[in-house]
Rosetta silent file (secondary structure, phi, psi, omega in degrees, C-alpha in Angstrom):
SEQUENCE: MIVAMQEKATEEQIDAVINALVECGVEVHRTTGEMQTILAAVGKTSSLDLAQFEIMAGVMHVHRISSPYKLAGRSFRPEGTVIEFRNGVTVGGKQVVAMGGPCSVESREQIFETARRVKGAGGTFLRGGAFKPRSSPYSFQGMGIAGLEMMREAAEAHGLLVVSEVMEIAQIEPMLPHVDLFQVGARNMQNFNLLRELGQVRKPILLKRGIAATVEELLLSSEYILAGGNYEVILCERGIRTYETSTRNTMDISAIPVVKKLSHLPIVGDPSHGTGRRDMVAPLARAAVAAGADGIIVEVHPNADKAASDAAQTLYPEQFDQLMSELRLIATAVGRTF
SCORE:     score description
SCORE:     0.000 S_00000001
   1 L     0.000  148.262  150.092  -59.583  -52.888   74.488 S_00000001
   2 E   -72.746  119.591  156.393  -58.440  -50.801   77.333 S_00000001
   3 E  -112.983  124.710  171.121  -58.894  -52.214   81.027 S_00000001
   4 E  -127.438  144.419 -158.616  -57.400  -49.807   83.509 S_00000001
   5 E   -89.362 -174.102  169.729  -57.058  -51.053   87.172 S_00000001
   6 L   -85.805  167.871 -157.668  -57.359  -49.009   90.203 S_00000001
   7 L   -86.510  -33.136 -179.768  -54.595  -47.423   91.597 S_00000001
   8 L   -85.599   -7.104 -179.144  -54.633  -49.863   94.689 S_00000001
   9 L   -26.373  163.734  141.263  -55.459  -53.067   92.520 S_00000001
  10 L   -91.274  172.518  159.120  -53.208  -55.939   93.799 S_00000001
  11 H   -53.152  -74.353 -167.720  -51.297  -58.666   91.469 S_00000001
  12 H   -28.323  -84.705  172.204  -53.661  -60.841   92.269 S_00000001
  13 H   -41.399  -48.514  176.065  -56.574  -58.917   90.676 S_00000001
  14 H   -37.432  -68.955 -161.139  -54.304  -57.998   87.718 S_00000001
  15 H   -83.895   13.919  174.569  -53.313  -61.170   87.022 S_00000001
  16 H   -85.591  -29.495 -158.121  -56.694  -62.429   87.261 S_00000001
  17 H   -95.324  -25.676  165.503  -58.516  -59.740   84.693 S_00000001
  18 H   -68.956  -41.191 -172.631  -54.832  -61.115   82.377 S_00000001
  19 H   -73.290  -66.824 -177.753  -56.048  -64.724   82.740 S_00000001
  20 H   -35.045  -45.014 -175.442  -59.975  -63.824   81.640 S_00000001
  21 H   -77.531  -53.647 -169.081  -58.738  -61.950   78.631 S_00000001
  22 H   -59.277  -35.844 -177.987  -56.077  -64.655   77.218 S_00000001
  23 L   -61.413   -8.655 -171.174  -59.058  -67.234   77.875 S_00000001
  24 L  -100.060   15.324 -176.625  -61.432  -65.002   75.268 S_00000001
  25 L    95.208   -9.575 -168.475  -58.415  -65.550   72.617 S_00000001
  26 L  -100.145  157.418  167.283  -56.814  -62.003   72.757 S_00000001
  27 E   -91.981  143.253 -175.880  -53.182  -60.787   73.673 S_00000001
  28 E  -121.734  144.925 -172.672  -52.802  -58.861   76.457 S_00000001
  29 E  -140.487  123.837  167.510  -49.414  -56.604   76.868 S_00000001
  30 E   -90.419  135.250  171.953  -49.370  -54.400   80.611 S_00000001
  31 E  -130.605  104.425  172.103  -47.936  -51.386   81.491 S_00000001
  32 E   -71.927  115.126 -170.785  -47.293  -50.352   84.934 S_00000001
  33 L  -121.365 -169.259 -159.059  -47.072  -46.305   85.461 S_00000001
  34 L   -58.441  -76.859  167.289  -46.805  -44.444   88.663 S_00000001
  35 L   -60.483  -22.787 -133.818  -50.586  -44.566   89.778 S_00000001
  36 L  -151.224  165.366  172.927  -51.909  -47.089   87.631 S_00000001
  37 E  -149.037  108.206 -172.559  -51.684  -50.766   85.641 S_00000001
  38 E  -108.703  126.316  160.417  -53.209  -50.357   82.077 S_00000001
  39 E   -91.224  146.401  176.414  -53.960  -53.726   79.974 S_00000001
  40 E  -131.821  118.533  174.990  -54.189  -53.218   76.318 S_00000001
  41 E   -90.845  104.651  176.141  -56.023  -56.360   74.839 S_00000001
  42 E  -107.797  129.442  155.860  -55.001  -57.109   71.289 S_00000001
  43 L   154.709 -118.153 -165.106  -56.896  -58.919   68.602 S_00000001
  44 L  -105.981   88.657 -157.390  -60.184  -59.953   68.236 S_00000001
  45 L  -106.969   10.685 -172.907  -61.939  -58.003   70.772 S_00000001
  46 L   -62.484  -38.427 -159.697  -65.211  -56.504   68.966 S_00000001
  47 L   -87.809    2.744 -161.169  -67.520  -59.922   70.159 S_00000001
  48 L  -104.881  136.876  142.258  -66.174  -59.355   74.062 S_00000001
  49 L   -83.954  111.240  163.710  -68.389  -57.771   76.769 S_00000001
  50 L   -20.573  -64.849  169.367  -67.379  -55.085   78.436 S_00000001
  51 H   -39.780  -39.589 -163.068  -69.396  -55.443   81.502 S_00000001
  52 H   -79.174    7.434 -175.311  -67.975  -58.969   81.929 S_00000001
  53 H  -126.951  -27.472 -176.601  -64.495  -57.238   82.665 S_00000001
  54 H   -74.600  -48.738  170.002  -65.742  -54.054   84.496 S_00000001
  55 L   -84.797   34.388  164.558  -66.885  -56.077   87.447 S_00000001
  56 L   -88.012  157.542 -175.009  -64.119  -57.589   88.119 S_00000001
  57 L   -76.660  147.543 -172.402  -62.142  -56.894   90.989 S_00000001
  58 L    89.914  -21.052 -145.786  -59.602  -54.291   90.935 S_00000001
  59 E   -94.525  139.179 -176.825  -60.971  -53.036   87.728 S_00000001
  60 L   -94.675  -84.557 -177.699  -61.418  -48.905   87.476 S_00000001
  61 L  -159.770  114.496  161.020  -63.136  -48.802   83.579 S_00000001
  62 L   -26.102   87.887  153.231  -63.117  -50.741   80.115 S_00000001
  63 E  -121.048  152.113 -171.523  -62.892  -49.202   76.860 S_00000001
  64 L  -103.463  171.585 -174.682  -62.457  -50.288   73.492 S_00000001
  65 L  -110.300  136.746  172.191  -60.064  -47.988   71.313 S_00000001
  66 L  -119.716   19.116  162.869  -60.887  -47.077   68.121 S_00000001
  67 L   -82.168  161.484  179.032  -58.124  -45.912   66.518 S_00000001
  68 L   -65.811  -37.359  169.919  -56.113  -48.442   64.260 S_00000001
  69 L   -92.244  166.987 -156.780  -53.067  -48.526   66.678 S_00000001
  70 L  -125.447  -64.896 -152.938  -53.609  -50.077   70.228 S_00000001
  71 L   -85.594  -34.528  178.057  -50.542  -50.009   72.145 S_00000001
  72 L   -56.522  -17.704  176.270  -48.760  -46.398   70.338 S_00000001
  73 E   -54.248  127.279  177.861  -52.296  -44.922   71.461 S_00000001
  74 H   -64.886   -3.785  164.188  -51.899  -42.520   74.518 S_00000001
  75 H   -61.414  -30.258  160.504  -54.554  -44.391   76.213 S_00000001
  76 H   -31.572  -55.120 -127.187  -51.796  -47.371   76.967 S_00000001
  77 L  -151.924   69.484 -158.050  -49.736  -44.943   78.670 S_00000001
  78 L   -83.330  -32.351 -178.689  -51.661  -41.935   79.934 S_00000001
  79 L   -94.333   10.565  168.306  -48.627  -40.332   81.765 S_00000001
  80 L    87.616  138.570 -158.065  -46.335  -40.928   78.778 S_00000001
  81 L   -80.601  148.635  164.959  -43.717  -43.397   77.695 S_00000001
  82 L  -146.020  133.126  157.696  -39.962  -42.145   79.478 S_00000001
  83 E   -82.217  102.845  179.256  -36.676  -44.053   78.059 S_00000001
  84 E   -84.751  112.835 -174.874  -33.843  -44.651   80.682 S_00000001
  85 L   -82.200 -179.928 -175.713  -30.499  -45.359   79.100 S_00000001
  86 L   -81.641  -21.903 -154.662  -27.297  -47.207   80.763 S_00000001
  87 L  -103.388  -14.359  174.529  -25.499  -44.041   81.665 S_00000001
  88 L   107.969    9.259  155.548  -29.327  -42.483   83.677 S_00000001
  89 L   -66.284  150.971 -167.838  -30.051  -40.278   80.462 S_00000001
  90 E  -135.755  152.656  179.064  -33.859  -40.400   79.907 S_00000001
  91 E  -128.847  135.749  179.783  -35.733  -39.666   76.608 S_00000001
  92 L    94.118   -4.227  163.493  -39.560  -38.463   77.444 S_00000001
  93 L   -90.333 -137.468 -171.289  -39.285  -36.765   80.666 S_00000001
  94 L   -76.692  -18.403 -151.171  -38.559  -33.487   81.633 S_00000001
  95 E  -101.194  123.819 -170.277  -35.152  -33.635   80.014 S_00000001
  96 L   -92.221  124.011  155.946  -34.595  -32.344   76.003 S_00000001
  97 L   -82.583 -178.259  178.522  -31.691  -34.214   74.765 S_00000001
  98 L  -162.421  120.298 -145.649  -29.249  -33.611   71.674 S_00000001
  99 E  -122.480  130.823 -155.551  -28.194  -36.200   69.409 S_00000001
 100 E  -172.057  134.269  171.112  -25.102  -34.974   67.273 S_00000001
 101 L   152.366 -164.588 -163.859  -22.501  -36.502   64.476 S_00000001
 102 L  -102.946  179.985 -177.381  -21.764  -36.799   61.045 S_00000001
 103 L   -98.243   29.565  154.023  -24.226  -38.763   58.600 S_00000001
 104 L  -160.850  155.338  151.258  -21.247  -41.235   58.099 S_00000001
 105 L   -82.552  120.818 -159.205  -18.383  -42.329   59.622 S_00000001
 106 L  -111.318  -32.464 -178.744  -15.507  -41.688   57.638 S_00000001
 107 L  -170.089  144.954 -167.486  -12.196  -42.243   59.760 S_00000001
 108 H   -32.122  -66.748 -168.279  -11.089  -42.502   63.526 S_00000001
 109 H   -50.229  -40.359 -158.018  -10.002  -38.706   63.816 S_00000001
 110 H   -88.721  -22.534  176.327  -12.836  -37.597   62.488 S_00000001
 111 H   -96.439    0.588  171.430  -15.309  -39.408   64.617 S_00000001
 112 H   -93.516  -26.755 -174.481  -13.233  -38.665   67.752 S_00000001
 113 H   -71.816  -34.139 -164.644  -12.767  -35.075   67.005 S_00000001
 114 H   -62.244  -52.137 -161.576  -16.669  -35.405   66.503 S_00000001
 115 H   -81.000  -15.301  177.132  -17.646  -36.857   69.771 S_00000001
 116 H   -75.949  -51.893 -174.933  -15.252  -34.183   71.789 S_00000001
 117 H   -79.083  -17.618  167.597  -16.820  -31.536   70.559 S_00000001
 118 H  -105.549   21.192  142.374  -20.397  -32.526   70.893 S_00000001
 119 H   -70.396  -56.915  173.323  -19.786  -33.506   74.515 S_00000001
 120 H   -57.782  -40.824  160.800  -18.437  -30.585   74.817 S_00000001
 121 L   -47.435  -24.528  171.443  -21.549  -28.619   73.887 S_00000001
 122 L   113.064   14.813  158.277  -23.651  -30.744   76.122 S_00000001
 123 L   -35.330  134.214  160.080  -24.626  -33.692   73.429 S_00000001
 124 L  -126.178  -14.810  152.449  -25.590  -36.811   74.698 S_00000001
 125 E  -128.655  145.751  172.544  -25.623  -39.266   72.010 S_00000001
 126 E   -79.481   91.110 -155.467  -23.137  -39.594   69.276 S_00000001
 127 E   -84.233  144.520  163.406  -25.350  -40.047   66.015 S_00000001
 128 L  -172.365  171.902 -165.096  -23.102  -41.456   62.594 S_00000001
 129 L  -130.235  122.926  157.691  -24.095  -43.729   59.704 S_00000001
 130 L   -94.398  -38.721  178.467  -22.184  -47.061   59.332 S_00000001
 131 E  -133.291  124.918 -171.175  -24.328  -48.502   56.808 S_00000001
 132 L   -99.103  128.219  169.249  -25.623  -45.832   54.585 S_00000001
 133 L   -96.137  145.395  157.946  -28.788  -46.242   51.995 S_00000001
 134 L  -134.662  160.818 -160.964  -28.168  -43.680   49.440 S_00000001
 135 L   -87.765  -20.323  169.446  -30.394  -42.741   46.698 S_00000001
 136 L  -110.969  138.170 -167.093  -27.040  -43.360   44.493 S_00000001
 137 L   -86.178   16.630 -176.042  -25.250  -46.929   44.606 S_00000001
 138 L  -110.181   -3.046  172.795  -22.238  -44.822   43.375 S_00000001
 139 L   -67.235  163.022  179.466  -22.382  -42.606   46.668 S_00000001
 140 L   -72.515  131.605 -175.191  -20.249  -43.511   49.945 S_00000001
 141 L  -125.261   26.003 -175.306  -22.080  -46.387   51.570 S_00000001
 142 E    98.615  163.168  171.352  -20.326  -46.541   54.920 S_00000001
 143 L  -110.085   -5.723  162.526  -17.664  -48.164   56.704 S_00000001
 144 L   102.423 -128.718 -174.398  -19.998  -51.207   58.044 S_00000001
 145 H   -74.547  -55.758  163.401  -18.724  -52.831   61.390 S_00000001
 146 H   -11.161  -76.163  174.911  -15.941  -50.989   61.169 S_00000001
 147 H   -60.065  -59.166  178.765  -17.106  -47.658   61.444 S_00000001
 148 H   -36.845  -62.690 -167.336  -19.674  -48.970   64.560 S_00000001
 149 H   -43.848  -56.532 -156.822  -16.352  -50.235   66.366 S_00000001
 150 H   -72.939   -2.949 -176.112  -14.669  -46.617   65.885 S_00000001
 151 H   -77.322  -53.032 -160.790  -18.206  -44.977   66.857 S_00000001
 152 H   -64.538  -44.799  168.718  -18.320  -46.863   70.023 S_00000001
 153 H   -33.253  -48.667 -166.583  -14.595  -46.436   70.967 S_00000001
 154 H   -84.132  -41.404 -171.359  -14.897  -42.367   70.545 S_00000001
 155 H   -56.563  -34.232  171.940  -18.198  -42.535   72.283 S_00000001
 156 H   -84.918  -12.570  147.491  -16.936  -44.149   75.285 S_00000001
 157 H   -39.772  -65.468 -166.871  -14.242  -41.610   75.657 S_00000001
 158 H   -96.553    1.046  162.969  -16.271  -38.903   75.732 S_00000001
 159 L    96.527    4.467 -178.742  -19.101  -40.449   77.865 S_00000001
 160 L   -77.658  153.464  144.265  -21.829  -40.452   74.858 S_00000001
 161 E   -80.099  156.584 -166.720  -24.351  -42.911   74.169 S_00000001
 162 E  -101.450  130.646  160.878  -24.089  -44.365   70.347 S_00000001
 163 E  -146.608  118.808 -173.165  -27.326  -44.208   67.922 S_00000001
 164 E  -133.012  150.750 -176.599  -26.975  -45.722   64.291 S_00000001
 165 E   -63.765  123.619  175.011  -28.746  -46.592   61.567 S_00000001
 166 E  -107.011  144.073 -171.946  -29.690  -50.384   61.077 S_00000001
 167 L  -111.980  -39.058 -171.893  -30.940  -51.218   57.446 S_00000001
 168 L  -138.034  175.330 -164.440  -31.842  -54.833   57.402 S_00000001
 169 H   -77.233  -31.249  173.759  -32.550  -57.635   59.750 S_00000001
 170 H   -50.839  -10.056 -162.231  -28.988  -59.377   59.201 S_00000001
 171 H  -113.169    0.767 -164.277  -27.475  -56.396   60.723 S_00000001
 172 H   -69.208  -57.375 -169.256  -29.319  -56.274   63.759 S_00000001
 173 H   -50.071  -92.410 -154.516  -27.449  -59.330   65.574 S_00000001
 174 H   -62.689    8.885  164.277  -23.747  -57.749   64.826 S_00000001
 175 H   -91.210  -15.250 -155.663  -24.692  -54.106   65.860 S_00000001
 176 L   -67.800  -26.437  177.884  -26.166  -54.906   69.120 S_00000001
 177 L   -65.305  -22.119 -175.430  -22.874  -54.352   71.129 S_00000001
 178 L   -80.476  -51.975  168.037  -21.889  -51.227   69.683 S_00000001
 179 L   -81.704  154.131  173.911  -25.504  -49.085   69.829 S_00000001
 180 L  -100.622  -39.448 -178.711  -27.377  -47.958   72.517 S_00000001
 181 E  -125.053  121.146 -178.615  -30.082  -46.852   70.098 S_00000001
 182 E   -95.868  142.378 -176.194  -30.906  -48.561   67.053 S_00000001
 183 E  -118.368  169.008 -165.355  -32.340  -46.021   64.374 S_00000001
 184 E  -152.116  119.690 -149.201  -34.301  -47.160   61.624 S_00000001
 185 L   -87.346  174.093 -164.826  -34.309  -44.350   58.596 S_00000001
 186 H   -51.721  -58.579  165.320  -37.477  -43.011   56.863 S_00000001
 187 H   -10.920  -40.082 -143.331  -36.531  -45.439   53.904 S_00000001
 188 H  -117.837  -24.112 -154.679  -37.164  -48.289   56.251 S_00000001
 189 L   -35.800  -49.466  164.052  -40.233  -47.099   58.034 S_00000001
 190 L   -91.747    1.202  170.968  -42.292  -49.434   56.645 S_00000001
 191 L   -54.728  111.910  169.926  -39.873  -52.261   56.133 S_00000001
 192 H   -75.503  -53.492  160.202  -42.264  -54.526   58.240 S_00000001
 193 H   -34.927  -98.744 -142.414  -39.941  -57.732   58.651 S_00000001
 194 H   -56.220  -42.715 -164.721  -37.460  -55.794   60.244 S_00000001
 195 H   -70.254  -11.774  167.696  -39.559  -53.636   62.529 S_00000001
 196 H   -84.261  -13.225  166.783  -41.088  -57.027   63.818 S_00000001
 197 H   -76.738  -38.522 -175.792  -37.516  -58.142   64.204 S_00000001
 198 H   -71.733  -35.875  173.114  -36.498  -54.969   66.252 S_00000001
 199 L   -56.020  -15.193 -175.109  -39.638  -55.825   68.239 S_00000001
 200 L  -110.292   10.811  148.084  -37.948  -58.659   69.679 S_00000001
 201 L   -89.319  138.889 -178.347  -34.870  -56.684   70.787 S_00000001
 202 L   -94.481   48.242  175.320  -34.164  -55.323   73.999 S_00000001
 203 L  -118.777  163.388  153.515  -32.569  -51.728   72.978 S_00000001
 204 L   -45.639  136.184  176.360  -34.517  -48.763   72.321 S_00000001
 205 E  -114.419  120.523  174.812  -35.546  -47.903   68.775 S_00000001
 206 E   -93.310  109.990 -175.852  -35.584  -44.372   67.074 S_00000001
 207 E  -111.157  109.914 -173.588  -37.963  -44.666   64.405 S_00000001
 208 E   -85.363  136.104  145.820  -38.255  -41.637   61.393 S_00000001
 209 L   -35.906  109.754  178.720  -40.909  -40.852   59.632 S_00000001
 210 L   -30.980  151.856  159.602  -41.347  -42.059   56.164 S_00000001
 211 L   -62.149  -22.175  157.034  -41.081  -39.126   53.238 S_00000001
 212 L  -137.891   41.476 -176.684  -44.614  -39.564   52.601 S_00000001
 213 L   -92.843  166.979 -174.500  -46.049  -40.679   55.656 S_00000001
 214 L  -113.608  169.211 -176.996  -48.785  -39.531   57.393 S_00000001
 215 H   -64.444  -18.324  156.999  -48.584  -39.478   61.348 S_00000001
 216 H   -83.654    6.222  163.682  -50.555  -42.616   61.392 S_00000001
 217 H   -91.607    9.069 -166.718  -48.694  -44.532   59.319 S_00000001
 218 H  -106.652  -58.079  175.183  -45.946  -43.390   61.282 S_00000001
 219 H   -65.095  -10.996  169.453  -47.798  -44.771   64.627 S_00000001
 220 H   -82.171  -29.640 -175.702  -49.048  -47.691   62.992 S_00000001
 221 H   -60.502  -36.928 -154.336  -44.960  -48.372   62.015 S_00000001
 222 H   -79.972  -61.248 -150.975  -44.318  -47.881   65.728 S_00000001
 223 H   -74.797  -16.577  173.695  -47.044  -50.635   66.816 S_00000001
 224 H   -72.643  -32.893  145.749  -45.458  -53.365   65.052 S_00000001
 225 H   -59.595  -26.506 -179.441  -42.316  -52.778   67.187 S_00000001
 226 H   -85.208  -44.886  170.679  -44.424  -52.484   70.195 S_00000001
 227 L   -87.182   27.593  178.095  -46.341  -55.274   69.650 S_00000001
 228 L   -80.387  -41.854 -170.254  -43.127  -57.343   69.448 S_00000001
 229 L   133.292  -19.750 -171.993  -42.727  -56.518   73.043 S_00000001
 230 L   -99.137  113.589  178.471  -40.195  -53.583   72.938 S_00000001
 231 L  -109.824   41.682  162.975  -42.089  -50.385   74.027 S_00000001
 232 L  -124.327   92.980 -176.280  -38.982  -48.222   74.491 S_00000001
 233 E  -128.506  149.160  160.240  -39.393  -46.553   70.835 S_00000001
 234 E   -98.590  140.939 -160.936  -38.688  -43.240   69.832 S_00000001
 235 E  -137.133  156.782 -173.884  -40.277  -41.643   66.974 S_00000001
 236 E  -129.140  116.554  163.373  -38.566  -38.473   64.591 S_00000001
 237 E   -83.473  135.968  165.455  -40.162  -36.055   62.591 S_00000001
 238 L  -156.716   58.627  164.983  -37.571  -35.216   59.983 S_00000001
 239 L    95.641  165.643 -171.005  -39.230  -33.592   57.123 S_00000001
 240 L  -150.825  160.110 -177.692  -41.962  -35.189   54.824 S_00000001
 241 L   -83.338  138.671 -175.550  -41.897  -34.671   50.663 S_00000001
 242 L  -150.419  160.861  166.964  -44.240  -31.509   49.715 S_00000001
 243 L   -78.502   -1.874  146.422  -44.123  -29.738   46.513 S_00000001
 244 L   -16.454   87.078 -162.457  -42.422  -27.287   48.145 S_00000001
 245 L  -112.758   21.310  158.605  -38.547  -27.205   46.200 S_00000001
 246 L   -75.276  -15.635  170.884  -36.667  -24.452   48.592 S_00000001
 247 L  -114.109  160.332  158.430  -36.034  -27.499   50.929 S_00000001
 248 L   -49.616  -73.021  168.005  -34.778  -30.827   50.520 S_00000001
 249 L  -144.127  175.214 -171.528  -38.133  -31.519   52.554 S_00000001
 250 L   -96.412  112.934  178.925  -40.714  -29.868   54.506 S_00000001
 251 L   -59.556  120.470 -175.487  -40.065  -30.214   58.344 S_00000001
 252 L   -90.836   83.005  172.487  -43.663  -30.945   59.752 S_00000001
 253 L   -69.726  -11.477  157.938  -43.235  -28.857   63.153 S_00000001
 254 L   -27.982  -70.878  162.313  -46.824  -29.605   63.504 S_00000001
 255 H   -30.873  -46.470 -172.426  -46.390  -33.445   63.702 S_00000001
 256 H   -42.237  -71.392 -176.280  -44.600  -32.331   67.137 S_00000001
 257 H   -80.709  -37.501  173.381  -47.952  -31.833   69.173 S_00000001
 258 H   -50.545  -64.549 -151.873  -49.947  -34.011   67.034 S_00000001
 259 H   -62.088  -54.953 -179.375  -47.953  -36.907   67.981 S_00000001
 260 H   -46.020  -42.958  165.575  -47.802  -35.576   71.823 S_00000001
 261 H   -55.749  -77.732 -178.523  -51.853  -35.926   71.818 S_00000001
 262 H   -43.292  -49.584  179.186  -52.165  -38.960   70.190 S_00000001
 263 E  -117.109  159.720 -174.171  -49.371  -41.177   71.575 S_00000001
 264 L  -115.196   19.538  158.888  -47.520  -41.453   74.615 S_00000001
 265 L   -50.214  103.002  165.296  -44.493  -42.369   72.600 S_00000001
 266 L   -56.492  156.681  174.956  -41.404  -39.664   72.576 S_00000001
 267 E  -137.272  137.711  176.409  -40.496  -37.879   69.863 S_00000001
 268 E  -106.824 -177.186 -178.943  -37.450  -35.877   68.463 S_00000001
 269 E  -138.328  146.169  172.845  -36.995  -33.726   65.437 S_00000001
 270 L  -121.950  112.169 -159.246  -34.297  -33.918   62.838 S_00000001
 271 H  -112.005   19.500  158.432  -34.307  -30.303   61.146 S_00000001
 272 H   -93.320  -46.840 -153.532  -31.088  -31.404   59.131 S_00000001
 273 H   -89.634  -33.538  177.149  -32.796  -33.899   56.916 S_00000001
 274 H   -38.751  -53.176 -165.677  -36.025  -31.378   57.641 S_00000001
 275 H  -123.339  -16.431  177.472  -34.550  -29.195   55.632 S_00000001
 276 L    65.090   21.088  179.556  -31.381  -30.211   53.794 S_00000001
 277 L  -129.129  136.606  154.264  -29.875  -26.627   54.451 S_00000001
 278 L   -64.619  -23.554 -177.638  -27.419  -25.581   56.833 S_00000001
 279 H   -57.826  -46.324 -171.200  -28.691  -22.238   57.205 S_00000001
 280 H   -81.722    1.369 -141.211  -32.081  -23.761   58.623 S_00000001
 281 H  -102.841    5.664  177.641  -31.176  -26.174   60.728 S_00000001
 282 L   -91.291  -63.565 -173.068  -31.134  -23.843   63.826 S_00000001
 283 L   -43.563  -22.824 -171.221  -34.263  -22.313   63.329 S_00000001
 284 L   -99.512   -0.528  168.878  -36.063  -25.368   62.825 S_00000001
 285 H   -59.331  -76.069  174.001  -34.346  -26.798   65.964 S_00000001
 286 H   -36.634  -38.747 -172.716  -35.430  -24.132   67.892 S_00000001
 287 H   -79.039  -46.008  156.773  -38.848  -24.467   66.692 S_00000001
 288 H   -15.973  -64.235  178.460  -39.032  -28.346   67.653 S_00000001
 289 H   -69.303  -48.819 -175.378  -38.085  -27.973   71.151 S_00000001
 290 H   -44.728  -43.641 -162.703  -40.497  -24.789   71.440 S_00000001
 291 L  -105.805   23.610  155.433  -43.218  -26.994   70.201 S_00000001
 292 L   129.929    1.983 -156.700  -42.906  -29.929   72.460 S_00000001
 293 L   -93.851  149.663 -179.316  -39.943  -32.258   71.006 S_00000001
 294 L   -63.575  -16.661 -156.899  -37.979  -34.593   73.487 S_00000001
 295 E  -172.136 -175.681 -179.272  -34.773  -34.041   71.686 S_00000001
 296 E  -141.343  154.812  136.428  -32.941  -33.188   68.466 S_00000001
 297 E  -122.328  128.847 -148.957  -30.898  -34.837   66.127 S_00000001
 298 L  -133.132 -177.560  171.742  -28.435  -32.953   63.876 S_00000001
 299 L  -126.304  124.743 -166.722  -25.677  -33.575   61.793 S_00000001
 300 E  -137.091  157.047 -176.397  -22.097  -32.050   63.016 S_00000001
 301 L  -159.516  148.850 -168.385  -19.045  -32.873   61.172 S_00000001
 302 L   -83.197  -23.361 -174.901  -15.630  -30.746   62.058 S_00000001
 303 L  -124.818   83.048 -169.047  -14.955  -30.205   58.240 S_00000001
 304 H   -59.571  -58.270 -163.169  -18.717  -29.853   57.302 S_00000001
 305 H   -71.641   -6.759  172.856  -18.261  -28.725   53.778 S_00000001
 306 H  -104.003    8.223 -154.169  -16.092  -31.579   53.152 S_00000001
 307 L   -75.830  144.660  177.997  -18.234  -34.551   54.881 S_00000001
 308 L   -84.378    2.074  145.656  -18.469  -37.561   52.070 S_00000001
 309 L  -158.170  149.645  175.330  -22.610  -37.265   52.508 S_00000001
 310 L    64.557   34.889 -169.727  -24.954  -34.551   53.362 S_00000001
 311 L   -82.126    5.275  173.452  -22.798  -31.862   53.644 S_00000001
 312 L   -81.603  -21.200 -167.890  -24.943  -29.238   52.505 S_00000001
 313 L  -127.856  -14.572  165.249  -26.877  -29.727   55.624 S_00000001
 314 L   -48.095  119.702  177.564  -24.199  -30.765   58.236 S_00000001
 315 E   -87.050 -164.485  173.882  -23.257  -28.055   60.771 S_00000001
 316 L  -108.469  136.518 -179.646  -19.782  -26.902   62.029 S_00000001
 317 L   -45.191  -29.646  179.663  -18.975  -27.708   65.750 S_00000001
 318 L   -65.290  -41.815 -169.974  -18.760  -23.890   66.407 S_00000001
 319 H   -72.493  -38.681 -172.050  -22.526  -23.720   64.831 S_00000001
 320 H   -85.685    7.378  172.094  -23.669  -26.826   67.324 S_00000001
 321 H  -114.238   -6.868  145.235  -22.266  -24.932   70.365 S_00000001
 322 H   -67.235  -84.812 -140.966  -24.511  -21.840   69.425 S_00000001
 323 H   -45.276  -70.668 -178.881  -27.283  -23.863   68.689 S_00000001
 324 H   -55.555  -74.258 -156.728  -27.286  -25.793   72.507 S_00000001
 325 H   -50.792  -62.176 -162.909  -26.790  -22.267   74.171 S_00000001
 326 H   -52.374  -42.417  175.396  -30.092  -21.496   72.258 S_00000001
 327 H   -65.955  -22.555 -172.280  -32.006  -24.650   73.218 S_00000001
 328 H   -63.010  -42.712  165.949  -31.156  -24.004   76.654 S_00000001
 329 H   -79.722   -7.373  171.219  -33.122  -20.929   77.045 S_00000001
 330 H   -97.246  -49.370  138.381  -35.826  -22.086   74.850 S_00000001
 331 H     7.464  -93.906 -147.702  -35.772  -25.369   77.309 S_00000001
 332 L   -79.323  -18.437  171.276  -36.174  -23.440   80.012 S_00000001
 333 L   -74.368  -56.134  173.082  -38.783  -21.459   78.744 S_00000001
 334 L  -101.609   53.842 -175.551  -41.115  -23.944   78.141 S_00000001
 335 L    37.009   61.609 -164.240  -40.528  -25.767   81.482 S_00000001
 336 L  -131.509  160.362  147.345  -37.751  -28.543   80.280 S_00000001
 337 E   -98.194  173.956  178.997  -34.182  -29.097   81.135 S_00000001
 338 L  -146.035    0.000    0.000  -31.554  -29.420   78.872 S_00000001
């Protein structure tokens, strides 16, 4: 149930509504935008009388939410969520951001050179895997905390933010000092225990769509994080598994405007995993920004063909430079900045 307060509602009036909802046995999540405050009542609300709250001072309107996701729905934050990072970079506003880096951190030289090239092209996030979930147990599994330390050092040296994947609950605490954005990979989109724990973390989360997940299932997974009190969630369209075999996955560009309509959460596109082919990364990245994505996350490596993992979908720095130039034009065309 959503209670939308009037633009000039006082704190006393807002607190009175919150207290009345709590007395009815529901959990209340508050969000305050530029114009008004929205209260989301989560729990057994079907028996509540809407009129009881509509007549309270400061209330503009009350309505029930029919969708299964309550906090991720657009009605919770009609103006949209904008996530601001410690260096002033925002995701979800007018700015389109770029996250670039290798699939895996392999060495100090590799990650420092990548950070230099990502920053030089205009990227704002250094991405890289320290813990790698691989389909084969014999594939490179990442460098762990040592890799994260290298990433942090390289990012600091070049004024970048760090995004890296967390695979299990035990990794959250040791990763906290090293990352600015926790990434939840496609395989963990429905690892609900991990999502609940990340709901207690006060750092933004990048939640990737599962390889066979619907948009609704993606939003329901984000609900686990939001319900824990962490409202800083960025969704990611990274391609889904279909019957098509010419690409590694099928990148669902239509999911971007669908999410924008249904949810207030920002969304970025991952054309590297979306196609699995280097020659298709740039076209899909351009399409994602044109469709309304708030950013892209792509794999970049100084020696892409020799990358320890996902070499076939990894861009060379020169290709990343060209892509960034193209995305600036597209962002301008759709009323955004890059």
